[in-house]
Each structure stands twice: as C-alpha cells, then as structure tokens.
mmCIF file of N, CA and C in Angstrom:
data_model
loop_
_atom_site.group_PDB
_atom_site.id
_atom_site.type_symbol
_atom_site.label_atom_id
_atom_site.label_comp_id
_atom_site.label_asym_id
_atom_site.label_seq_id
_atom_site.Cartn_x
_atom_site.Cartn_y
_atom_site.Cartn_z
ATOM 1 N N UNK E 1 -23.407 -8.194 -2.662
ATOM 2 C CA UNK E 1 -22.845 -7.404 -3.738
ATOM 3 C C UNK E 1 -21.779 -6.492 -3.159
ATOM 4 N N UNK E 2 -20.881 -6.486 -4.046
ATOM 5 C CA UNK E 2 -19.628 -5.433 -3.335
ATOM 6 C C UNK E 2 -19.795 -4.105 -3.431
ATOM 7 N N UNK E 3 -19.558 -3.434 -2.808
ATOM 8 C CA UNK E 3 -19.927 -1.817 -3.054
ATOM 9 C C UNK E 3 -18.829 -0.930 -4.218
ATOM 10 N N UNK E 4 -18.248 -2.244 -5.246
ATOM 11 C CA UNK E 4 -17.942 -1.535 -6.408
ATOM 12 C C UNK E 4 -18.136 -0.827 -7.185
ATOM 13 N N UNK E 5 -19.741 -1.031 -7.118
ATOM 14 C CA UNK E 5 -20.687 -0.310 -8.458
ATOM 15 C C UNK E 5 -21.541 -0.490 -7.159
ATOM 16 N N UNK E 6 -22.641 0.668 -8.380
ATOM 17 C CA UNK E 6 -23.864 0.980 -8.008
ATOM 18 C C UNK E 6 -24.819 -0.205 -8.378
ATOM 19 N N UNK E 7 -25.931 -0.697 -7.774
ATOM 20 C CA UNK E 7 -26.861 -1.922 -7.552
ATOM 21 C C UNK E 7 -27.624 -1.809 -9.310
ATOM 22 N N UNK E 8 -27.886 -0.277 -9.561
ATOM 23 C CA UNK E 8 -28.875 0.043 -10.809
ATOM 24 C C UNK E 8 -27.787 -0.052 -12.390
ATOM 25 N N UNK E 9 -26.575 -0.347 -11.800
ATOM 26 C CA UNK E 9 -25.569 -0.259 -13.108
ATOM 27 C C UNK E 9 -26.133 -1.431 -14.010
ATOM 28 N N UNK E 10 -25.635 -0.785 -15.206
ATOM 29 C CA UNK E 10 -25.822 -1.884 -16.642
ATOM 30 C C UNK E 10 -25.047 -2.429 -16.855
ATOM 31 N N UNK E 11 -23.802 -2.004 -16.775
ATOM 32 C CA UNK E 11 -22.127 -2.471 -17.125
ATOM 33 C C UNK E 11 -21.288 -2.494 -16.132
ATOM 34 N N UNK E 12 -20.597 -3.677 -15.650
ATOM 35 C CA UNK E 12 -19.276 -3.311 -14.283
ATOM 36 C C UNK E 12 -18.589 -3.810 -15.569
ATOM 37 N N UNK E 13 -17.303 -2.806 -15.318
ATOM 38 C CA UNK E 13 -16.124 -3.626 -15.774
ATOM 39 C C UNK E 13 -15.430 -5.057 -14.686
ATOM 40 N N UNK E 14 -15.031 -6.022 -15.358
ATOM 41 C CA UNK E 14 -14.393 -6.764 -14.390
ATOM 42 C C UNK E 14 -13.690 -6.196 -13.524
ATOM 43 N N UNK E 15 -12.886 -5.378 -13.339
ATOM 44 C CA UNK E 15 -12.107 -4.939 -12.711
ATOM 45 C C UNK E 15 -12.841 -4.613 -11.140
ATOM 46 N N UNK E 16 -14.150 -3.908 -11.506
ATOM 47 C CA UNK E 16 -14.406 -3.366 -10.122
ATOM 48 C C UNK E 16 -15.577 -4.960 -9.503
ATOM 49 N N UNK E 17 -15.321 -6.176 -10.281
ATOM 50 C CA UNK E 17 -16.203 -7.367 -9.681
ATOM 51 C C UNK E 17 -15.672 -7.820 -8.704
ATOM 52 N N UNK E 18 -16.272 -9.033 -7.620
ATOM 53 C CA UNK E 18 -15.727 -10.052 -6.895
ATOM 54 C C UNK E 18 -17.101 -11.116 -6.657
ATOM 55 N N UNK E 19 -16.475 -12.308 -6.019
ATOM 56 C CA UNK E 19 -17.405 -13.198 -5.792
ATOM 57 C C UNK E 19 -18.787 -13.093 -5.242
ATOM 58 N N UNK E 20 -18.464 -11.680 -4.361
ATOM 59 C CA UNK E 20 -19.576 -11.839 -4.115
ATOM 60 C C UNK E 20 -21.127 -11.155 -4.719
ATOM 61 N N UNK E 21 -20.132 -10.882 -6.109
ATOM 62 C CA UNK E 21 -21.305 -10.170 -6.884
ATOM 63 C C UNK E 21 -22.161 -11.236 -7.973
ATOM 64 N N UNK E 22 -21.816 -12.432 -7.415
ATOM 65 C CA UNK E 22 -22.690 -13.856 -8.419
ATOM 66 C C UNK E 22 -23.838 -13.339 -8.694
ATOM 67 N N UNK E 23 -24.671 -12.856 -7.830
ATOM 68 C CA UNK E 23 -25.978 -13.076 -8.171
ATOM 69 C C UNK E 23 -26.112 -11.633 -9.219
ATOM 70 N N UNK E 24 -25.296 -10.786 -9.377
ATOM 71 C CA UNK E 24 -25.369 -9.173 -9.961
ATOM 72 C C UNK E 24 -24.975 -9.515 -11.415
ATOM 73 N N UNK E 25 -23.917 -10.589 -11.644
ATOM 74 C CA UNK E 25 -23.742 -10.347 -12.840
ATOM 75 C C UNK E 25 -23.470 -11.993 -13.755
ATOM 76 N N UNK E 26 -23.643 -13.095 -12.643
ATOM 77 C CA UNK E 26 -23.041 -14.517 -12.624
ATOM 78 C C UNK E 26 -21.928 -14.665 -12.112
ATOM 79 N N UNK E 27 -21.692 -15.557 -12.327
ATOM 80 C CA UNK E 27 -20.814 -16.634 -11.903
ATOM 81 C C UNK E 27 -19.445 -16.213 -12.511
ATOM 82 N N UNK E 28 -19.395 -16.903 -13.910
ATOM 83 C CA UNK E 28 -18.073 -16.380 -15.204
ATOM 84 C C UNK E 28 -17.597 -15.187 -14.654
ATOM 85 N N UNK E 29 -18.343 -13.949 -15.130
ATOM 86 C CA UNK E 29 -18.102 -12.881 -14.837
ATOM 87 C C UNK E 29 -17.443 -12.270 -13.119
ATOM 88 N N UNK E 30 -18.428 -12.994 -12.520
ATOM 89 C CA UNK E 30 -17.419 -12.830 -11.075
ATOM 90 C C UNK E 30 -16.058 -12.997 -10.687
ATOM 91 N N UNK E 31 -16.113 -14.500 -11.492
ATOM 92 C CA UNK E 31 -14.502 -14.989 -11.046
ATOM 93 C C UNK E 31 -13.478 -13.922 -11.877
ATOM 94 N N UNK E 32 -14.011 -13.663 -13.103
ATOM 95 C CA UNK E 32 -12.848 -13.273 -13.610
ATOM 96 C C UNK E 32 -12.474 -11.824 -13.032
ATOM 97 N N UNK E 33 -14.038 -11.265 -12.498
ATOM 98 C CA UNK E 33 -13.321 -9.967 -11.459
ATOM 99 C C UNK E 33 -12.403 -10.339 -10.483
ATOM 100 N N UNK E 34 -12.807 -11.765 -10.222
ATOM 101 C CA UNK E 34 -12.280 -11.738 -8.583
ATOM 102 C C UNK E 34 -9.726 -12.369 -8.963
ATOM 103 N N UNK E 35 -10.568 -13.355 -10.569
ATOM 104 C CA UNK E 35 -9.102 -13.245 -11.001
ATOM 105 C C UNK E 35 -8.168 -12.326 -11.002
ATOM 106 N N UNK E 36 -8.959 -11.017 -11.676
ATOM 107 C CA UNK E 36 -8.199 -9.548 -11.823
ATOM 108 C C UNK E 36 -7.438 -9.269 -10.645
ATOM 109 N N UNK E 37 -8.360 -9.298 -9.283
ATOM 110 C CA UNK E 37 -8.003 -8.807 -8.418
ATOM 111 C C UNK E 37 -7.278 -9.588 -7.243
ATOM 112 N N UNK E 38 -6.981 -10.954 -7.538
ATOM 113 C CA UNK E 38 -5.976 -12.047 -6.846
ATOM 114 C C UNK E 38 -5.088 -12.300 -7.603
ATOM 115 N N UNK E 39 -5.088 -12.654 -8.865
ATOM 116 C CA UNK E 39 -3.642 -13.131 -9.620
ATOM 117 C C UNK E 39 -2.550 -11.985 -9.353
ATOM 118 N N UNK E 40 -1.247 -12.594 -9.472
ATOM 119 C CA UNK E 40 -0.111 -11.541 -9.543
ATOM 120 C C UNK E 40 -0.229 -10.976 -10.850
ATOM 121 N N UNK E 41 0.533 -9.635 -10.664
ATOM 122 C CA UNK E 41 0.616 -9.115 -12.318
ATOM 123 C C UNK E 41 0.836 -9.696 -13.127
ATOM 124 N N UNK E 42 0.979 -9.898 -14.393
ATOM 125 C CA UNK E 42 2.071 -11.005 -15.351
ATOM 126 C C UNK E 42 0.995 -11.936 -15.299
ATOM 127 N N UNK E 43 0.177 -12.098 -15.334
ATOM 128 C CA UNK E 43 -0.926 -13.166 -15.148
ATOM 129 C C UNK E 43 -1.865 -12.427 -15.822
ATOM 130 N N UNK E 44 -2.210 -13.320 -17.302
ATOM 131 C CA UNK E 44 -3.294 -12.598 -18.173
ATOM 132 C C UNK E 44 -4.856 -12.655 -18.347
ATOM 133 N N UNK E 45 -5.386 -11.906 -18.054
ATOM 134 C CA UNK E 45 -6.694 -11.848 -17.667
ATOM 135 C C UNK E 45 -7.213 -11.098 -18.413
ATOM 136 N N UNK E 46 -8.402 -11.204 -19.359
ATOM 137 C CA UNK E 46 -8.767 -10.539 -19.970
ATOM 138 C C UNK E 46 -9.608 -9.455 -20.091
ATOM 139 N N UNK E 47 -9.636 -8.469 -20.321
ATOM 140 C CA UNK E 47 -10.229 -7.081 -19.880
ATOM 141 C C UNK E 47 -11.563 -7.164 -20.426
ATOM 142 N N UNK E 48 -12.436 -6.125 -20.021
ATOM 143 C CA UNK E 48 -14.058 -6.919 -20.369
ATOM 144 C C UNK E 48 -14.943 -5.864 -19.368
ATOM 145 N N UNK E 49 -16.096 -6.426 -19.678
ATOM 146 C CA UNK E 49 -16.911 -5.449 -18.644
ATOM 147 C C UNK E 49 -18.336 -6.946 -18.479
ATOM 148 N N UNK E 50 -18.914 -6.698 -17.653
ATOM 149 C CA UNK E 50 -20.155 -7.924 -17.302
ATOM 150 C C UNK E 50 -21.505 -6.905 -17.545
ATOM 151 N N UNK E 51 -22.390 -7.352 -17.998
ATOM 152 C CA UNK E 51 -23.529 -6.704 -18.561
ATOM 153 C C UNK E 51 -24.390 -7.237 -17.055
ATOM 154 N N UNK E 52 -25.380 -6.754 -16.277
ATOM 155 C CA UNK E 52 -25.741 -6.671 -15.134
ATOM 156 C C UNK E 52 -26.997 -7.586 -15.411
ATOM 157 N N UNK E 53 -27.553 -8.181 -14.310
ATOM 158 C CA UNK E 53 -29.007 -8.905 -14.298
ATOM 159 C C UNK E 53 -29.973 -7.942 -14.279
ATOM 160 N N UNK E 54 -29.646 -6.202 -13.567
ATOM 161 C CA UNK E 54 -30.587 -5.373 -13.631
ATOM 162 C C UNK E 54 -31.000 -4.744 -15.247
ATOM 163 N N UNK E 55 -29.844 -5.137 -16.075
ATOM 164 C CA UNK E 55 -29.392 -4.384 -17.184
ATOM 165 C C UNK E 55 -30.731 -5.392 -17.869
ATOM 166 N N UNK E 56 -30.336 -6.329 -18.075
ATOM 167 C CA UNK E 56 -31.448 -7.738 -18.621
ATOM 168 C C UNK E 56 -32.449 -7.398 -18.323
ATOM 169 N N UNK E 57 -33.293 -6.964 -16.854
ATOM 170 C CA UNK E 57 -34.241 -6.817 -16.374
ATOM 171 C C UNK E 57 -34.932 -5.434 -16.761
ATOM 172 N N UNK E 58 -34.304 -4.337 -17.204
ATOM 173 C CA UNK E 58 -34.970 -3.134 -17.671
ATOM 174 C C UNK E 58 -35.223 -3.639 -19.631
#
C-alpha cells in the first residue's frame, strides 16, 4: 500500500492511489490512480474517489 492515505481510510480519492494499492481498494480503482498520476495532462481521467476494503469491512 502506498503511504498516500492512511491504512483505516474509507475513501482515497484517485488521485492519492497507485498500483500498489490493489489489494486496499482493487484493481479498477488502482489503475485509474495510477492513470492520474502517469498520463500527460490533456489526457482525461476521471475524477472519483475508491471506497476502501476496510470501509466494506467495518
């Protein structure tokens, strides 16, 4: 997990995701953090937030 967020969060926005947060929030949701943060600007990505596996789990 990336030290974007906190482990107990309910909500990451994509923005603060990457790959290696699969198991924190899936798969979908990863890439499109990890899109945010590799595509060039001008490249549309849609803004969003990933609801957490801990979030599911409480």
């Amino acid at each position: 997990m990336s030290a974007l967020f906190s482990p107990t969060a309910l909500v990451v926005p994509f923005e603060n995701l990457r790959m290696s947060d699969v198991e924190a929030v899936g798969g979908k949701n990863a890439s499109l953090g990890e899109m945010i943060s590799q595509l060039p600007q001008g490249v549309r990505v849609p803004t969003g937030f990933a609801t957490t596996a801990h979030a599911f789990r409480q």
